[in-house]
């Protein structure tokens, strides 16, 4: 017997960006375990293709090939790659129903006037232009469906897009841009059946902080000292929950904190 959530994923194709790590990787597993034998297809994208292939093999093994997985190398910060992405997919993989715009990153904690131009550019190119370009690449597929179109755009924002904090000006600006784009898009598509959803996590322990500190694991670990951060799995559950609500239910926004977090900068830490 299938659950209601599994039935709602029946025959669907889900595209996840940034599926090689953290929240994106967890989301791939969560979709698969929610509908392990429902003709579900997952397109997993990121720059690290070998990692994606491992994720794909693990999911296919765990679901005994009940879920089909296509790993595709894609750098969302490169508009040319995004532009040719859909045409490069095998035909049977092009009928995409759910787009999870998850790929994103933060670089550094520098404050103006010391922000590296390269860091600023990569954050905007990935978190903003990458997300917008992916959405524009996939929306024509959604819009071809009856009643004005159907499908889910699920954008991963952040508490950082709601509340700016010192040392995060560029990253916060990118996530505020995600919020504005998402809100406009929902309004623009109001006459369709396309759902535009934003999930805004607080502190999640993934590779995020390691990348913020340019690979310095000890600095990344210090971010989570004395705390119990969220995991990628915690956010994946929310993403899949949003995608599996009845068609008329739109989880427009959701802010998710670990229990010890009250705002971007209000974090209760147990002393060692
Ligand atoms: P991770 O660093 O663990 O994962 C980021 C993913 O994005 C990786 O799969 C990475 O894959 C991919 N990625 C990065 N740059 C690109 C690119 N140019 N093209 C394609 N894929 C790319 O971090 P998280 O899982 O934490 O981050 C996922 C999302 O969640 C991000 O948008 C982040 O801003 C957001 N978020 C994270 C929070 C946290 O505290 N961790 C809180 C709130 C939001 P690869 O390197 O293989 O390309
Ligand atoms: C990540 C959360 O607070 O580190 O989006 O910016 S925060």
mmCIF file of C-alpha atoms and ligand atoms in Angstrom:
data_model
loop_
_atom_site.group_PDB
_atom_site.id
_atom_site.type_symbol
_atom_site.label_atom_id
_atom_site.label_comp_id
_atom_site.label_asym_id
_atom_site.label_seq_id
_atom_site.Cartn_x
_atom_site.Cartn_y
_atom_site.Cartn_z
ATOM 1 C CA UNK A 1 0.000 0.000 0.000
ATOM 2 C CA UNK A 2 1.313 3.477 -0.926
ATOM 3 C CA UNK A 3 1.086 6.518 1.327
ATOM 4 C CA UNK A 4 -0.690 9.648 0.053
ATOM 5 C CA UNK A 5 2.706 11.306 -0.352
ATOM 6 C CA UNK A 6 4.003 8.406 -2.447
ATOM 7 C CA UNK A 7 0.896 8.489 -4.658
ATOM 8 C CA UNK A 8 1.376 12.215 -5.267
ATOM 9 C CA UNK A 9 4.905 11.494 -6.515
ATOM 10 C CA UNK A 10 3.703 8.689 -8.800
ATOM 11 C CA UNK A 11 5.397 8.932 -12.199
ATOM 12 C CA UNK A 12 7.004 12.269 -11.436
ATOM 13 C CA UNK A 13 10.443 13.541 -12.378
ATOM 14 C CA UNK A 14 12.225 15.617 -9.737
ATOM 15 C CA UNK A 15 15.267 17.759 -10.541
ATOM 16 C CA UNK A 16 17.551 18.724 -7.649
ATOM 17 C CA UNK A 17 20.486 21.125 -8.031
ATOM 18 C CA UNK A 18 23.409 20.764 -5.637
ATOM 19 C CA UNK A 19 22.624 17.104 -4.929
ATOM 20 C CA UNK A 20 26.228 16.056 -4.270
ATOM 21 C CA UNK A 21 26.216 17.207 -0.640
ATOM 22 C CA UNK A 22 24.252 18.418 2.368
ATOM 23 C CA UNK A 23 20.617 19.389 1.926
ATOM 24 C CA UNK A 24 20.469 18.467 -1.778
ATOM 25 C CA UNK A 25 21.895 15.002 -1.236
ATOM 26 C CA UNK A 26 19.531 14.375 1.671
ATOM 27 C CA UNK A 27 16.606 15.584 -0.440
ATOM 28 C CA UNK A 28 17.407 13.035 -3.130
ATOM 29 C CA UNK A 29 17.317 10.223 -0.538
ATOM 30 C CA UNK A 30 14.149 11.596 1.072
ATOM 31 C CA UNK A 31 12.244 11.684 -2.240
ATOM 32 C CA UNK A 32 13.441 8.157 -2.960
ATOM 33 C CA UNK A 33 12.452 6.765 0.429
ATOM 34 C CA UNK A 34 9.054 8.509 0.279
ATOM 35 C CA UNK A 35 8.168 6.894 -3.062
ATOM 36 C CA UNK A 36 10.510 3.929 -3.512
ATOM 37 C CA UNK A 37 8.302 2.051 -5.972
ATOM 38 C CA UNK A 38 6.217 4.737 -7.637
ATOM 39 C CA UNK A 39 7.956 5.165 -10.996
ATOM 40 C CA UNK A 40 9.792 8.184 -9.566
ATOM 41 C CA UNK A 41 12.717 9.659 -11.491
ATOM 42 C CA UNK A 42 15.389 11.840 -9.906
ATOM 43 C CA UNK A 43 17.718 14.070 -11.909
ATOM 44 C CA UNK A 44 20.635 14.939 -9.654
ATOM 45 C CA UNK A 45 22.939 17.787 -10.643
ATOM 46 C CA UNK A 46 26.102 19.398 -9.258
ATOM 47 C CA UNK A 47 29.687 19.996 -10.385
ATOM 48 C CA UNK A 48 31.097 16.831 -8.706
ATOM 49 C CA UNK A 49 29.845 14.167 -11.087
ATOM 50 C CA UNK A 50 31.633 11.254 -9.382
ATOM 51 C CA UNK A 51 29.931 12.075 -6.088
ATOM 52 C CA UNK A 52 26.574 12.284 -7.867
ATOM 53 C CA UNK A 53 27.161 8.891 -9.471
ATOM 54 C CA UNK A 54 27.768 7.397 -6.019
ATOM 55 C CA UNK A 55 24.560 8.963 -4.680
ATOM 56 C CA UNK A 56 22.650 7.641 -7.690
ATOM 57 C CA UNK A 57 24.032 4.117 -7.246
ATOM 58 C CA UNK A 58 23.176 4.132 -3.529
ATOM 59 C CA UNK A 59 19.591 5.240 -4.154
ATOM 60 C CA UNK A 60 19.051 2.706 -6.932
ATOM 61 C CA UNK A 61 20.444 -0.024 -4.698
ATOM 62 C CA UNK A 62 18.344 0.984 -1.679
ATOM 63 C CA UNK A 63 15.155 1.151 -3.750
ATOM 64 C CA UNK A 64 16.053 -1.951 -5.785
ATOM 65 C CA UNK A 65 15.885 0.197 -8.924
ATOM 66 C CA UNK A 66 12.345 1.304 -7.950
ATOM 67 C CA UNK A 67 13.597 4.877 -8.323
ATOM 68 C CA UNK A 68 15.516 5.774 -11.484
ATOM 69 C CA UNK A 69 18.327 8.273 -11.012
ATOM 70 C CA UNK A 70 20.157 10.340 -13.628
ATOM 71 C CA UNK A 71 23.308 12.099 -12.417
ATOM 72 C CA UNK A 72 24.209 15.109 -14.576
ATOM 73 C CA UNK A 73 27.188 17.412 -14.213
ATOM 74 C CA UNK A 74 25.962 21.000 -14.137
ATOM 75 C CA UNK A 75 27.519 24.219 -12.893
ATOM 76 C CA UNK A 76 24.537 26.514 -12.344
ATOM 77 C CA UNK A 77 26.795 29.571 -12.269
ATOM 78 C CA UNK A 78 27.548 29.022 -15.971
ATOM 79 C CA UNK A 79 24.573 30.347 -17.997
ATOM 80 C CA UNK A 80 25.642 28.426 -21.124
ATOM 81 C CA UNK A 81 25.469 25.122 -19.235
ATOM 82 C CA UNK A 82 22.024 25.956 -17.863
ATOM 83 C CA UNK A 83 20.753 27.083 -21.270
ATOM 84 C CA UNK A 84 21.622 23.758 -22.927
ATOM 85 C CA UNK A 85 20.724 21.587 -19.923
ATOM 86 C CA UNK A 86 17.189 20.478 -20.867
ATOM 87 C CA UNK A 87 18.060 19.719 -24.507
ATOM 88 C CA UNK A 88 20.986 17.619 -23.269
ATOM 89 C CA UNK A 89 18.717 15.315 -21.249
ATOM 90 C CA UNK A 90 17.515 12.023 -22.741
ATOM 91 C CA UNK A 91 13.960 12.639 -24.020
ATOM 92 C CA UNK A 92 12.326 10.419 -21.374
ATOM 93 C CA UNK A 93 13.860 12.606 -18.628
ATOM 94 C CA UNK A 94 12.599 15.977 -19.887
ATOM 95 C CA UNK A 95 9.075 15.869 -18.410
ATOM 96 C CA UNK A 96 10.159 17.512 -15.154
ATOM 97 C CA UNK A 97 7.514 18.090 -12.459
ATOM 98 C CA UNK A 98 9.508 19.386 -9.464
ATOM 99 C CA UNK A 99 12.527 21.692 -9.519
ATOM 100 C CA UNK A 100 14.462 21.996 -6.256
ATOM 101 C CA UNK A 101 16.739 25.036 -6.617
ATOM 102 C CA UNK A 102 19.163 24.104 -3.843
ATOM 103 C CA UNK A 103 22.691 24.719 -5.230
ATOM 104 C CA UNK A 104 24.283 27.554 -3.320
ATOM 105 C CA UNK A 105 27.269 28.645 -1.321
ATOM 106 C CA UNK A 106 28.839 31.243 0.920
ATOM 107 C CA UNK A 107 32.425 32.451 0.719
ATOM 108 C CA UNK A 108 34.118 34.212 3.601
ATOM 109 C CA UNK A 109 33.022 36.488 6.416
ATOM 110 C CA UNK A 110 34.698 39.636 5.115
ATOM 111 C CA UNK A 111 33.080 43.011 5.617
ATOM 112 C CA UNK A 112 33.132 45.963 3.206
ATOM 113 C CA UNK A 113 35.544 47.344 2.042
ATOM 114 C CA UNK A 114 37.476 44.050 2.303
ATOM 115 C CA UNK A 115 35.091 41.743 0.419
ATOM 116 C CA UNK A 116 36.895 39.845 -2.356
ATOM 117 C CA UNK A 117 35.340 40.614 -5.736
ATOM 118 C CA UNK A 118 35.726 36.956 -6.740
ATOM 119 C CA UNK A 119 33.748 35.800 -3.678
ATOM 120 C CA UNK A 120 30.992 38.318 -4.341
ATOM 121 C CA UNK A 121 30.761 37.271 -7.994
ATOM 122 C CA UNK A 122 30.594 33.524 -7.314
ATOM 123 C CA UNK A 123 27.873 33.960 -4.673
ATOM 124 C CA UNK A 124 25.677 36.076 -6.957
ATOM 125 C CA UNK A 125 26.390 33.881 -10.010
ATOM 126 C CA UNK A 126 25.437 30.712 -8.112
ATOM 127 C CA UNK A 127 22.800 31.702 -5.571
ATOM 128 C CA UNK A 128 20.932 34.287 -7.659
ATOM 129 C CA UNK A 129 21.694 34.046 -11.400
ATOM 130 C CA UNK A 130 22.013 30.244 -11.164
ATOM 131 C CA UNK A 131 18.639 29.898 -9.466
ATOM 132 C CA UNK A 132 16.902 32.322 -11.813
ATOM 133 C CA UNK A 133 18.438 30.716 -14.917
ATOM 134 C CA UNK A 134 17.458 27.224 -13.763
ATOM 135 C CA UNK A 135 13.907 28.403 -13.115
ATOM 136 C CA UNK A 136 13.698 29.972 -16.571
ATOM 137 C CA UNK A 137 15.074 26.796 -18.157
ATOM 138 C CA UNK A 138 12.455 24.560 -16.506
ATOM 139 C CA UNK A 139 9.350 26.789 -16.436
ATOM 140 C CA UNK A 140 8.536 26.285 -20.159
ATOM 141 C CA UNK A 141 8.088 22.559 -19.368
ATOM 142 C CA UNK A 142 5.653 23.373 -16.552
ATOM 143 C CA UNK A 143 3.787 25.951 -18.657
ATOM 144 C CA UNK A 144 2.984 23.418 -21.400
ATOM 145 C CA UNK A 145 0.674 21.500 -19.032
ATOM 146 C CA UNK A 146 -3.124 22.073 -19.018
ATOM 147 C CA UNK A 147 -4.873 24.870 -17.074
ATOM 148 C CA UNK A 148 -2.029 27.312 -17.559
ATOM 149 C CA UNK A 149 0.632 24.868 -16.413
ATOM 150 C CA UNK A 150 1.627 22.730 -13.430
ATOM 151 C CA UNK A 151 4.741 21.866 -11.449
ATOM 152 C CA UNK A 152 6.636 22.848 -8.321
ATOM 153 C CA UNK A 153 9.481 25.323 -8.000
ATOM 154 C CA UNK A 154 11.077 24.865 -4.582
ATOM 155 C CA UNK A 155 13.696 27.491 -3.794
ATOM 156 C CA UNK A 156 16.100 27.129 -0.888
ATOM 157 C CA UNK A 157 16.435 30.516 0.757
ATOM 158 C CA UNK A 158 17.762 31.100 4.255
ATOM 159 C CA UNK A 159 17.270 32.955 7.506
ATOM 160 C CA UNK A 160 20.039 35.069 5.955
ATOM 161 C CA UNK A 161 17.548 36.338 3.373
ATOM 162 C CA UNK A 162 15.207 37.503 6.117
ATOM 163 C CA UNK A 163 17.734 38.926 8.567
ATOM 164 C CA UNK A 164 21.092 40.328 7.436
ATOM 165 C CA UNK A 165 24.058 39.902 9.774
ATOM 166 C CA UNK A 166 27.600 41.340 9.988
ATOM 167 C CA UNK A 167 30.090 39.332 7.929
ATOM 168 C CA UNK A 168 27.360 37.992 5.674
ATOM 169 C CA UNK A 169 26.415 41.025 3.627
ATOM 170 C CA UNK A 170 26.821 39.449 0.190
ATOM 171 C CA UNK A 171 25.435 36.030 1.102
ATOM 172 C CA UNK A 172 22.480 37.683 2.874
ATOM 173 C CA UNK A 173 21.897 39.904 -0.171
ATOM 174 C CA UNK A 174 21.829 36.836 -2.433
ATOM 175 C CA UNK A 175 19.273 35.093 -0.235
ATOM 176 C CA UNK A 176 17.161 38.279 0.030
ATOM 177 C CA UNK A 177 17.203 38.273 -3.790
ATOM 178 C CA UNK A 178 16.007 34.653 -3.767
ATOM 179 C CA UNK A 179 13.135 35.691 -1.499
ATOM 180 C CA UNK A 180 12.085 38.611 -3.744
ATOM 181 C CA UNK A 181 12.366 36.529 -6.926
ATOM 182 C CA UNK A 182 10.350 33.711 -5.346
ATOM 183 C CA UNK A 183 7.597 36.037 -4.120
ATOM 184 C CA UNK A 184 7.305 37.776 -7.515
ATOM 185 C CA UNK A 185 7.255 34.459 -9.353
ATOM 186 C CA UNK A 186 4.440 33.104 -7.175
ATOM 187 C CA UNK A 187 2.359 36.181 -8.000
ATOM 188 C CA UNK A 188 3.239 36.059 -11.701
ATOM 189 C CA UNK A 189 2.123 32.423 -11.934
ATOM 190 C CA UNK A 190 -1.028 32.809 -9.868
ATOM 191 C CA UNK A 191 -3.358 31.854 -12.756
ATOM 192 C CA UNK A 192 -1.536 28.517 -13.248
ATOM 193 C CA UNK A 193 -1.270 25.363 -11.146
ATOM 194 C CA UNK A 194 2.452 25.958 -10.658
ATOM 195 C CA UNK A 195 3.359 26.086 -6.969
ATOM 196 C CA UNK A 196 6.196 28.381 -5.939
ATOM 197 C CA UNK A 197 7.623 27.350 -2.595
ATOM 198 C CA UNK A 198 10.464 28.696 -0.457
ATOM 199 C CA UNK A 199 12.183 26.843 2.353
ATOM 200 C CA UNK A 200 14.358 28.999 4.619
ATOM 201 C CA UNK A 201 16.680 26.999 6.875
ATOM 202 C CA UNK A 202 18.534 28.360 9.867
ATOM 203 C CA UNK A 203 21.745 26.667 10.957
ATOM 204 C CA UNK A 204 22.327 23.343 9.163
ATOM 205 C CA UNK A 205 25.591 21.427 9.500
ATOM 206 C CA UNK A 206 26.735 20.477 5.989
ATOM 207 C CA UNK A 207 29.787 21.372 3.897
ATOM 208 C CA UNK A 208 28.432 24.942 3.896
ATOM 209 C CA UNK A 209 30.710 26.332 6.639
ATOM 210 C CA UNK A 210 33.777 24.419 5.402
ATOM 211 C CA UNK A 211 33.309 26.208 2.078
ATOM 212 C CA UNK A 212 32.662 29.530 3.836
ATOM 213 C CA UNK A 213 36.068 29.184 5.557
ATOM 214 C CA UNK A 214 37.876 28.035 2.365
ATOM 215 C CA UNK A 215 38.324 24.451 3.605
ATOM 216 C CA UNK A 216 39.343 25.254 7.209
ATOM 217 C CA UNK A 217 37.442 22.506 9.052
ATOM 218 C CA UNK A 218 38.355 23.754 12.534
ATOM 219 C CA UNK A 219 36.777 27.157 11.815
ATOM 220 C CA UNK A 220 33.717 25.409 10.402
ATOM 221 C CA UNK A 221 33.424 23.158 13.473
ATOM 222 C CA UNK A 222 33.563 26.226 15.751
ATOM 223 C CA UNK A 223 30.332 27.485 14.144
ATOM 224 C CA UNK A 224 28.504 24.491 15.604
ATOM 225 C CA UNK A 225 30.340 24.276 18.961
ATOM 226 C CA UNK A 226 27.937 23.815 21.882
ATOM 227 C CA UNK A 227 24.959 23.636 19.488
ATOM 228 C CA UNK A 228 22.865 20.908 17.931
ATOM 229 C CA UNK A 229 22.442 22.220 14.387
ATOM 230 C CA UNK A 230 19.882 20.954 11.925
ATOM 231 C CA UNK A 231 20.963 18.230 9.525
ATOM 232 C CA UNK A 232 20.432 18.028 5.783
ATOM 233 C CA UNK A 233 17.883 15.308 6.500
ATOM 234 C CA UNK A 234 15.810 17.703 8.650
ATOM 235 C CA UNK A 235 15.462 20.133 5.753
ATOM 236 C CA UNK A 236 14.955 17.363 3.205
ATOM 237 C CA UNK A 237 11.869 16.223 5.124
ATOM 238 C CA UNK A 238 10.379 19.730 4.835
ATOM 239 C CA UNK A 239 11.169 19.959 1.104
ATOM 240 C CA UNK A 240 9.553 16.603 0.350
ATOM 241 C CA UNK A 241 6.618 17.452 2.622
ATOM 242 C CA UNK A 242 6.040 20.648 0.599
ATOM 243 C CA UNK A 243 6.239 18.749 -2.697
ATOM 244 C CA UNK A 244 3.769 16.102 -1.547
ATOM 245 C CA UNK A 245 0.926 18.307 -0.294
ATOM 246 C CA UNK A 246 -2.392 18.107 -2.168
ATOM 247 C CA UNK A 247 -2.271 20.130 -5.389
ATOM 248 C CA UNK A 248 -4.205 23.073 -3.923
ATOM 249 C CA UNK A 249 -1.890 23.448 -0.922
ATOM 250 C CA UNK A 250 1.090 25.764 -1.344
ATOM 251 C CA UNK A 251 3.636 25.900 1.466
ATOM 252 C CA UNK A 252 4.680 29.353 0.308
ATOM 253 C CA UNK A 253 7.318 29.986 2.972
ATOM 254 C CA UNK A 254 8.777 28.181 5.948
ATOM 255 C CA UNK A 255 11.546 29.225 8.330
ATOM 256 C CA UNK A 256 13.178 26.306 10.093
ATOM 257 C CA UNK A 257 15.477 26.711 13.101
ATOM 258 C CA UNK A 258 17.223 24.213 15.332
ATOM 259 C CA UNK A 259 15.833 24.460 18.845
ATOM 260 C CA UNK A 260 18.704 26.641 20.130
ATOM 261 C CA UNK A 261 18.351 29.309 17.400
ATOM 262 C CA UNK A 262 16.078 32.340 17.693
ATOM 263 C CA UNK A 263 17.387 34.513 14.852
ATOM 264 C CA UNK A 264 20.384 34.694 12.506
ATOM 265 C CA UNK A 265 22.576 35.776 15.411
ATOM 266 C CA UNK A 266 20.674 34.567 18.496
ATOM 267 C CA UNK A 267 22.159 31.146 19.207
ATOM 268 C CA UNK A 268 22.239 29.521 22.630
ATOM 269 C CA UNK A 269 25.468 27.596 23.180
ATOM 270 C CA UNK A 270 26.177 25.160 25.995
ATOM 271 C CA UNK A 271 29.602 25.881 27.419
ATOM 272 C CA UNK A 272 32.156 23.051 27.143
HETATM 273 P P1 LIG B 1 26.679 22.081 0.891
HETATM 274 O O1 LIG B 1 27.946 22.850 0.660
HETATM 275 O O2 LIG B 1 26.761 20.838 1.685
HETATM 276 O O3 LIG B 1 25.996 21.763 -0.503
HETATM 277 C C1 LIG B 1 25.956 22.712 -1.532
HETATM 278 C C2 LIG B 1 25.621 22.018 -2.820
HETATM 279 O O4 LIG B 1 25.562 23.014 -3.864
HETATM 280 C C3 LIG B 1 26.656 20.991 -3.232
HETATM 281 O O5 LIG B 1 26.011 19.862 -3.742
HETATM 282 C C4 LIG B 1 27.440 21.697 -4.328
HETATM 283 O O6 LIG B 1 27.875 20.715 -5.287
HETATM 284 C C5 LIG B 1 26.351 22.575 -4.934
HETATM 285 N N1 LIG B 1 26.904 23.707 -5.675
HETATM 286 C C6 LIG B 1 27.657 24.724 -5.212
HETATM 287 N N2 LIG B 1 27.987 25.537 -6.233
HETATM 288 C C7 LIG B 1 27.421 25.016 -7.360
HETATM 289 C C8 LIG B 1 27.413 25.370 -8.714
HETATM 290 N N3 LIG B 1 28.049 26.463 -9.175
HETATM 291 N N4 LIG B 1 26.733 24.603 -9.593
HETATM 292 C C9 LIG B 1 26.096 23.505 -9.162
HETATM 293 N N5 LIG B 1 26.074 23.088 -7.900
HETATM 294 C C10 LIG B 1 26.733 23.846 -7.007
HETATM 295 O O7 LIG B 1 25.702 23.134 1.571
HETATM 296 P P2 LIG B 1 24.168 23.040 1.992
HETATM 297 O O8 LIG B 1 23.600 21.728 1.703
HETATM 298 O O9 LIG B 1 24.083 23.560 3.370
HETATM 299 O O10 LIG B 1 23.544 24.138 1.024
HETATM 300 C C11 LIG B 1 22.440 23.899 0.185
HETATM 301 C C12 LIG B 1 21.619 25.168 0.104
HETATM 302 O O11 LIG B 1 21.103 25.468 1.402
HETATM 303 C C13 LIG B 1 22.382 26.413 -0.336
HETATM 304 O O12 LIG B 1 21.592 27.155 -1.213
HETATM 305 C C14 LIG B 1 22.587 27.174 0.962
HETATM 306 O O13 LIG B 1 22.739 28.545 0.751
HETATM 307 C C15 LIG B 1 21.310 26.839 1.683
HETATM 308 N N6 LIG B 1 21.307 27.015 3.134
HETATM 309 C C16 LIG B 1 22.234 26.386 3.918
HETATM 310 C C17 LIG B 1 22.198 26.569 5.275
HETATM 311 C C18 LIG B 1 23.213 25.965 6.190
HETATM 312 O O14 LIG B 1 23.318 26.419 7.345
HETATM 313 N N7 LIG B 1 23.949 24.964 5.762
HETATM 314 C C19 LIG B 1 21.145 27.395 5.899
HETATM 315 C C20 LIG B 1 20.261 28.010 4.988
HETATM 316 C C21 LIG B 1 20.324 27.803 3.655
HETATM 317 P P3 LIG B 1 29.248 20.753 -6.095
HETATM 318 O O15 LIG B 1 30.289 21.345 -5.206
HETATM 319 O O16 LIG B 1 29.486 19.300 -6.421
HETATM 320 O O17 LIG B 1 28.941 21.571 -7.311
HETATM 321 C C1 LIG B 2 22.944 29.755 6.059
HETATM 322 C C2 LIG B 2 22.530 30.236 7.376
HETATM 323 O O1 LIG B 2 22.993 31.979 9.162
HETATM 324 O O2 LIG B 2 24.902 30.792 8.218
HETATM 325 O O3 LIG B 2 22.097 30.213 5.070
HETATM 326 O O4 LIG B 2 23.780 32.457 6.954
HETATM 327 S S1 LIG B 2 23.598 31.435 7.937
#
